[in-house]
mmCIF file of C-alpha atoms in Angstrom:
data_model
loop_
_atom_site.group_PDB
_atom_site.id
_atom_site.type_symbol
_atom_site.label_atom_id
_atom_site.label_comp_id
_atom_site.label_asym_id
_atom_site.label_seq_id
_atom_site.Cartn_x
_atom_site.Cartn_y
_atom_site.Cartn_z
ATOM 1 C CA LEU A 93 0.095 -0.154 -0.224
ATOM 2 C CA GLU A 94 2.738 2.565 0.957
ATOM 3 C CA LYS A 95 4.275 1.463 -2.561
ATOM 4 C CA VAL A 96 1.064 2.710 -4.370
ATOM 5 C CA LEU A 97 0.788 5.764 -2.245
ATOM 6 C CA VAL A 98 4.420 6.701 -3.021
ATOM 7 C CA GLU A 99 4.018 6.282 -6.671
ATOM 8 C CA LYS A 100 0.741 8.424 -6.587
ATOM 9 C CA GLU A 101 2.288 11.334 -4.501
ATOM 10 C CA PHE A 102 5.356 11.192 -7.399
ATOM 11 C CA SER A 103 2.744 11.600 -10.122
ATOM 12 C CA GLY A 104 1.071 14.425 -8.514
ATOM 13 C CA ASP A 105 -2.094 12.588 -7.432
ATOM 14 C CA SER A 106 -3.067 13.051 -3.719
ATOM 15 C CA PRO A 107 -2.733 9.825 -1.949
ATOM 16 C CA LYS A 108 -5.680 11.035 0.476
ATOM 17 C CA ASP A 109 -7.899 10.404 -2.625
ATOM 18 C CA PHE A 110 -6.673 6.797 -2.897
ATOM 19 C CA TYR A 111 -8.321 6.077 0.721
ATOM 20 C CA PRO A 112 -11.882 4.649 -0.506
ATOM 21 C CA MET A 113 -10.069 2.203 -2.793
ATOM 22 C CA ALA A 114 -7.666 1.066 -0.304
ATOM 23 C CA LYS A 115 -10.500 0.662 2.369
ATOM 24 C CA ALA A 116 -12.718 -1.280 -0.291
ATOM 25 C CA LEU A 117 -9.602 -3.531 -1.082
ATOM 26 C CA GLY A 118 -9.562 -4.658 2.612
ATOM 27 C CA LYS A 119 -5.900 -3.233 2.979
ATOM 28 C CA LEU A 120 -6.917 -1.432 6.250
ATOM 29 C CA PRO A 121 -8.640 -2.100 9.476
ATOM 30 C CA HIS A 122 -12.215 -1.048 9.867
ATOM 31 C CA GLY A 123 -13.578 2.274 11.275
ATOM 32 C CA MET A 124 -11.543 4.795 12.692
ATOM 33 C CA VAL A 125 -8.375 2.869 13.309
ATOM 34 C CA GLY A 126 -8.206 2.356 9.593
ATOM 35 C CA ALA A 127 -8.832 6.036 8.797
ATOM 36 C CA CYS A 128 -5.869 6.992 11.533
ATOM 37 C CA THR A 129 -3.689 4.534 10.199
ATOM 38 C CA TYR A 130 -4.119 5.759 6.537
ATOM 39 C CA ASP A 131 -3.506 9.470 7.646
ATOM 40 C CA ASN A 132 -0.272 8.234 9.030
ATOM 41 C CA LEU A 133 0.839 6.173 5.828
ATOM 42 C CA CYS A 134 0.314 9.226 3.685
ATOM 43 C CA LEU A 135 2.031 11.648 6.333
ATOM 44 C CA GLY A 136 5.108 9.392 6.060
ATOM 45 C CA VAL A 137 4.914 9.166 2.041
ATOM 46 C CA GLU A 138 4.589 12.959 1.630
ATOM 47 C CA ARG A 139 7.548 13.552 3.744
ATOM 48 C CA PHE A 140 9.575 10.902 1.954
ATOM 49 C CA VAL A 141 8.561 12.115 -1.322
ATOM 50 C CA GLU A 142 9.182 15.984 -0.519
ATOM 51 C CA LYS A 143 12.820 15.192 0.498
ATOM 52 C CA THR A 144 13.399 12.773 -2.611
ATOM 53 C CA LYS A 145 12.003 15.059 -4.972
ATOM 54 C CA ARG A 146 14.886 17.601 -4.525
ATOM 55 C CA TYR A 147 17.220 14.645 -6.260
ATOM 56 C CA LEU A 148 14.782 14.327 -9.243
ATOM 57 C CA SER A 149 14.789 17.917 -10.076
ATOM 58 C CA GLY A 150 15.131 18.581 -13.812
ATOM 59 C CA SER A 151 14.311 16.322 -16.608
ATOM 60 C CA PRO A 152 15.278 12.645 -16.549
ATOM 61 C CA PHE A 153 17.891 11.934 -19.504
ATOM 62 C CA VAL A 154 16.769 9.598 -22.333
ATOM 63 C CA ALA A 155 16.959 5.866 -21.256
ATOM 64 C CA CYS A 156 20.404 4.680 -21.842
ATOM 65 C CA ASP A 157 20.845 1.484 -24.008
ATOM 66 C CA MET A 158 23.713 -0.560 -22.894
ATOM 67 C CA GLU A 159 25.799 -3.436 -24.183
ATOM 68 C CA VAL A 160 29.131 -4.318 -22.166
ATOM 69 C CA ASN A 161 31.152 -7.164 -22.866
ATOM 70 C CA ILE A 162 33.167 -8.122 -20.128
ATOM 71 C CA SER A 163 34.919 -11.532 -18.539
ATOM 72 C CA GLY A 164 33.091 -13.630 -21.475
ATOM 73 C CA PHE A 165 29.516 -12.029 -20.621
ATOM 74 C CA ARG A 166 27.465 -9.883 -22.814
ATOM 75 C CA MET A 167 25.477 -7.574 -20.898
ATOM 76 C CA THR A 168 22.645 -5.746 -22.690
ATOM 77 C CA GLY A 169 19.802 -3.644 -21.248
ATOM 78 C CA LYS A 170 18.096 -0.007 -20.902
ATOM 79 C CA VAL A 171 18.727 2.011 -17.756
ATOM 80 C CA GLN A 172 16.258 4.810 -16.811
ATOM 81 C CA SER A 173 16.046 7.220 -13.683
ATOM 82 C CA ILE A 174 19.286 9.161 -14.709
ATOM 83 C CA TYR A 175 19.072 12.802 -13.608
ATOM 84 C CA PRO A 176 21.301 15.667 -13.734
ATOM 85 C CA HIS A 177 22.120 14.741 -10.268
ATOM 86 C CA GLY A 178 23.098 11.017 -11.312
ATOM 87 C CA PHE A 179 21.488 7.654 -11.440
ATOM 88 C CA ILE A 180 18.798 7.335 -8.820
ATOM 89 C CA GLN A 181 16.751 4.535 -7.037
ATOM 90 C CA TYR A 182 14.323 5.060 -4.387
ATOM 91 C CA ARG A 183 12.490 2.620 -2.044
ATOM 92 C CA TYR A 184 10.010 3.564 0.655
ATOM 93 C CA ALA A 185 11.419 0.789 2.992
ATOM 94 C CA ARG A 186 14.218 0.140 5.374
ATOM 95 C CA VAL A 187 17.305 -0.364 2.990
ATOM 96 C CA ARG A 188 18.790 -3.691 2.780
ATOM 97 C CA PRO A 189 21.835 -5.267 1.735
ATOM 98 C CA GLN A 190 20.209 -6.457 -1.218
ATOM 99 C CA ASP A 191 19.186 -3.044 -2.295
ATOM 100 C CA ARG A 192 22.834 -1.825 -2.179
ATOM 101 C CA LEU A 193 24.145 -4.662 -4.055
ATOM 102 C CA ASN A 194 21.438 -3.711 -6.804
ATOM 103 C CA ILE A 195 22.413 -0.181 -7.377
ATOM 104 C CA TRP A 196 26.073 -0.967 -6.886
ATOM 105 C CA LEU A 197 25.686 -3.258 -10.166
ATOM 106 C CA TYR A 198 24.067 -0.297 -12.181
ATOM 107 C CA HIS A 199 26.477 1.947 -10.881
ATOM 108 C CA LEU A 200 29.484 0.127 -12.200
ATOM 109 C CA LEU A 201 27.658 -0.290 -15.679
ATOM 110 C CA LEU A 202 27.096 3.223 -15.945
ATOM 111 C CA ASN A 203 30.613 4.184 -14.904
ATOM 112 C CA ILE A 204 32.051 1.845 -17.543
ATOM 113 C CA VAL A 205 29.739 2.874 -20.170
ATOM 114 C CA GLN A 206 29.639 6.543 -19.361
ATOM 115 C CA PRO A 207 26.355 7.598 -21.119
ATOM 116 C CA ASP A 208 25.929 11.207 -22.020
ATOM 117 C CA GLY A 209 24.816 13.408 -18.975
ATOM 118 C CA PHE A 210 25.927 10.673 -16.294
ATOM 119 C CA THR A 211 27.982 12.463 -13.706
ATOM 120 C CA GLY A 212 29.509 9.565 -12.354
ATOM 121 C CA THR A 213 27.578 9.079 -9.040
ATOM 122 C CA SER A 214 24.484 7.376 -8.143
ATOM 123 C CA LEU A 215 21.966 7.619 -5.198
ATOM 124 C CA LEU A 216 20.132 5.254 -3.235
ATOM 125 C CA VAL A 217 17.253 6.541 -1.277
ATOM 126 C CA GLY A 218 15.205 5.007 1.552
ATOM 127 C CA LEU A 219 14.638 4.403 5.168
ATOM 128 C CA ASP A 220 17.468 4.153 7.573
ATOM 129 C CA PRO A 221 17.683 0.618 8.853
ATOM 130 C CA ARG A 222 19.249 1.463 11.965
ATOM 131 C CA THR A 223 16.395 3.520 13.329
ATOM 132 C CA LYS A 224 13.347 2.100 14.929
ATOM 133 C CA ASP A 225 11.168 5.097 13.392
ATOM 134 C CA PRO A 226 11.068 5.683 9.636
ATOM 135 C CA THR A 227 13.854 7.917 8.927
ATOM 136 C CA TRP A 228 14.761 9.340 5.328
ATOM 137 C CA SER A 229 18.494 8.433 4.306
ATOM 138 C CA ALA A 230 20.385 8.606 1.222
ATOM 139 C CA TRP A 231 23.475 6.939 0.171
ATOM 140 C CA GLU A 232 25.688 8.354 -2.568
ATOM 141 C CA PHE A 233 27.900 6.199 -4.465
ATOM 142 C CA GLY A 234 30.658 8.207 -6.308
ATOM 143 C CA PRO A 235 32.874 7.651 -9.453
ATOM 144 C CA VAL A 236 34.623 4.620 -9.886
ATOM 145 C CA ARG A 237 37.845 4.241 -11.618
ATOM 146 C CA GLU A 238 38.102 0.311 -11.337
ATOM 147 C CA SER A 239 34.426 -0.245 -12.036
ATOM 148 C CA GLU A 240 35.333 -2.743 -14.957
ATOM 149 C CA SER A 241 37.647 -5.130 -12.712
ATOM 150 C CA ILE A 242 35.419 -4.833 -9.864
ATOM 151 C CA LEU A 243 32.450 -6.069 -12.260
ATOM 152 C CA SER A 244 34.496 -8.705 -13.770
ATOM 153 C CA GLY A 245 35.118 -10.161 -10.340
ATOM 154 C CA LEU A 246 31.145 -9.948 -9.440
ATOM 155 C CA LEU A 247 30.862 -11.789 -12.859
ATOM 156 C CA ARG A 248 33.011 -14.596 -11.939
ATOM 157 C CA ALA A 249 31.268 -14.811 -8.615
ATOM 158 C CA TYR A 250 28.074 -15.300 -10.380
ATOM 159 C CA TRP A 251 29.387 -17.816 -12.914
ATOM 160 C CA ALA A 252 30.951 -19.837 -10.179
ATOM 161 C CA GLY A 253 27.331 -19.503 -8.375
ATOM 162 C CA LEU A 254 25.812 -21.647 -11.181
ATOM 163 C CA THR A 255 27.860 -24.500 -10.401
ATOM 164 C CA ARG A 256 27.628 -24.723 -6.638
ATOM 165 C CA PRO A 257 26.379 -22.918 -3.746
ATOM 166 C CA LEU A 258 28.307 -19.708 -2.908
ATOM 167 C CA LEU A 259 28.983 -18.800 0.615
ATOM 168 C CA PHE A 260 27.175 -15.357 -0.003
ATOM 169 C CA PHE A 261 24.927 -14.134 2.854
ATOM 170 C CA PRO A 262 23.875 -10.395 2.330
ATOM 171 C CA LYS A 263 22.831 -9.611 5.584
ATOM 172 C CA THR A 264 25.957 -11.284 7.441
ATOM 173 C CA SER A 265 28.362 -10.135 4.557
ATOM 174 C CA TRP A 266 27.224 -6.251 5.151
ATOM 175 C CA ARG A 267 27.304 -6.540 8.892
ATOM 176 C CA TYR A 268 31.029 -7.640 8.740
ATOM 177 C CA ALA A 269 31.830 -4.932 6.057
ATOM 178 C CA GLU A 270 30.331 -2.383 8.043
ATOM 179 C CA GLU A 271 32.603 -3.204 10.974
ATOM 180 C CA CYS A 272 35.522 -3.540 9.241
ATOM 181 C CA ALA A 273 35.382 -0.588 6.489
ATOM 182 C CA GLY A 274 32.991 1.762 8.173
ATOM 183 C CA ARG A 275 34.146 1.324 11.824
ATOM 184 C CA GLY A 276 37.969 0.256 11.735
ATOM 185 C CA LYS A 277 37.007 -2.751 13.750
ATOM 186 C CA SER A 278 39.490 -5.866 13.646
ATOM 187 C CA ASP A 279 38.618 -8.672 11.376
ATOM 188 C CA GLU A 280 37.842 -10.978 14.800
ATOM 189 C CA VAL A 281 35.584 -8.282 16.187
ATOM 190 C CA ALA A 282 33.947 -8.087 12.790
ATOM 191 C CA LEU A 283 33.585 -11.813 12.489
ATOM 192 C CA LEU A 284 31.826 -11.784 15.775
ATOM 193 C CA SER A 285 29.437 -9.341 14.851
ATOM 194 C CA ALA A 286 28.712 -10.937 11.935
ATOM 195 C CA LEU A 287 28.009 -14.241 13.442
ATOM 196 C CA LYS A 288 25.535 -12.621 15.602
ATOM 197 C CA VAL A 289 23.641 -11.665 12.346
ATOM 198 C CA TRP A 290 23.880 -15.118 11.164
ATOM 199 C CA LEU A 291 22.672 -16.866 14.395
ATOM 200 C CA GLY A 292 20.248 -14.147 15.312
ATOM 201 C CA ASP A 293 19.900 -12.621 18.896
ATOM 202 C CA GLY A 294 16.969 -14.519 20.187
ATOM 203 C CA PHE A 295 14.546 -11.470 19.829
ATOM 204 C CA SER A 296 13.756 -11.285 16.063
ATOM 205 C CA PRO A 297 10.931 -13.836 15.192
ATOM 206 C CA SER A 298 12.570 -14.570 11.915
ATOM 207 C CA GLY A 299 15.659 -15.704 13.678
ATOM 208 C CA GLY A 300 19.144 -15.181 12.279
ATOM 209 C CA GLU A 301 20.246 -15.205 8.634
ATOM 210 C CA GLY A 302 21.444 -18.601 8.888
ATOM 211 C CA ASP A 303 17.646 -20.101 10.163
ATOM 212 C CA ASP A 304 16.891 -19.716 6.359
ATOM 213 C CA PRO A 305 15.905 -23.372 5.254
ATOM 214 C CA TYR A 306 17.590 -22.816 1.905
ATOM 215 C CA TYR A 307 20.945 -22.135 3.558
ATOM 216 C CA GLY A 308 20.479 -25.215 5.871
ATOM 217 C CA LEU A 309 20.136 -27.590 3.048
ATOM 218 C CA CYS A 310 23.159 -26.117 1.168
ATOM 219 C CA PHE A 311 25.483 -25.689 4.048
ATOM 220 C CA ARG A 312 24.682 -27.881 6.822
ATOM 221 C CA GLY A 313 27.433 -29.704 8.474
ATOM 222 C CA GLY A 314 29.911 -27.323 7.758
ATOM 223 C CA ASP A 315 31.032 -23.977 8.619
ATOM 224 C CA PRO A 316 29.188 -21.352 6.193
ATOM 225 C CA LEU A 317 31.565 -18.373 7.734
ATOM 226 C CA ASP A 318 34.844 -19.664 6.533
ATOM 227 C CA GLY A 319 37.597 -17.993 4.866
ATOM 228 C CA GLU A 320 36.169 -18.193 1.336
ATOM 229 C CA VAL A 321 36.547 -14.983 -0.298
#
């Protein structure tokens, strides 16, 4: 529902006009509780769109057709959402490691192709995952000189993943990288912190990342957090 409201707000429609439809679709609690819930959703959406629109100023450039041949792969596609400020992705939800990886791939490709008007920067807009209340946040990715070699390494990992299960766990890996690169912690401290994400803290109903049944099927009986790079 929030995703629909965000798109309506960006298109210039008032989210409040969508209330009868949301109510009829059974998306809300009944009565006054539903009305208050919807008002709170609209307020959060309006704040998010208001802050995000600053970076969407100016007309977007024509969609970029890309074709890149690298490491035996031929990558083709069309990239939109390139503005004078740079390539922009937004998501009205707490930003996940998967979201960072997704925009990173686009960012590397754009830095390789260098389409007309592209500033070399990309922006990911969402809600800060570190705060309890929804907090607007943005992460900017600057120009990358070694974009081709970095993307080549990711493609090799992708190819390896087609032949065997990779020891690649987004949430646990992100915590490890955050502790090492972001906070300057030692490898040992970072690994212990990542292990907590893998095992869970006992408070989250979904458990740790390692409780995923697919991970259990692939890696049971071994140490999934070993030294593989």
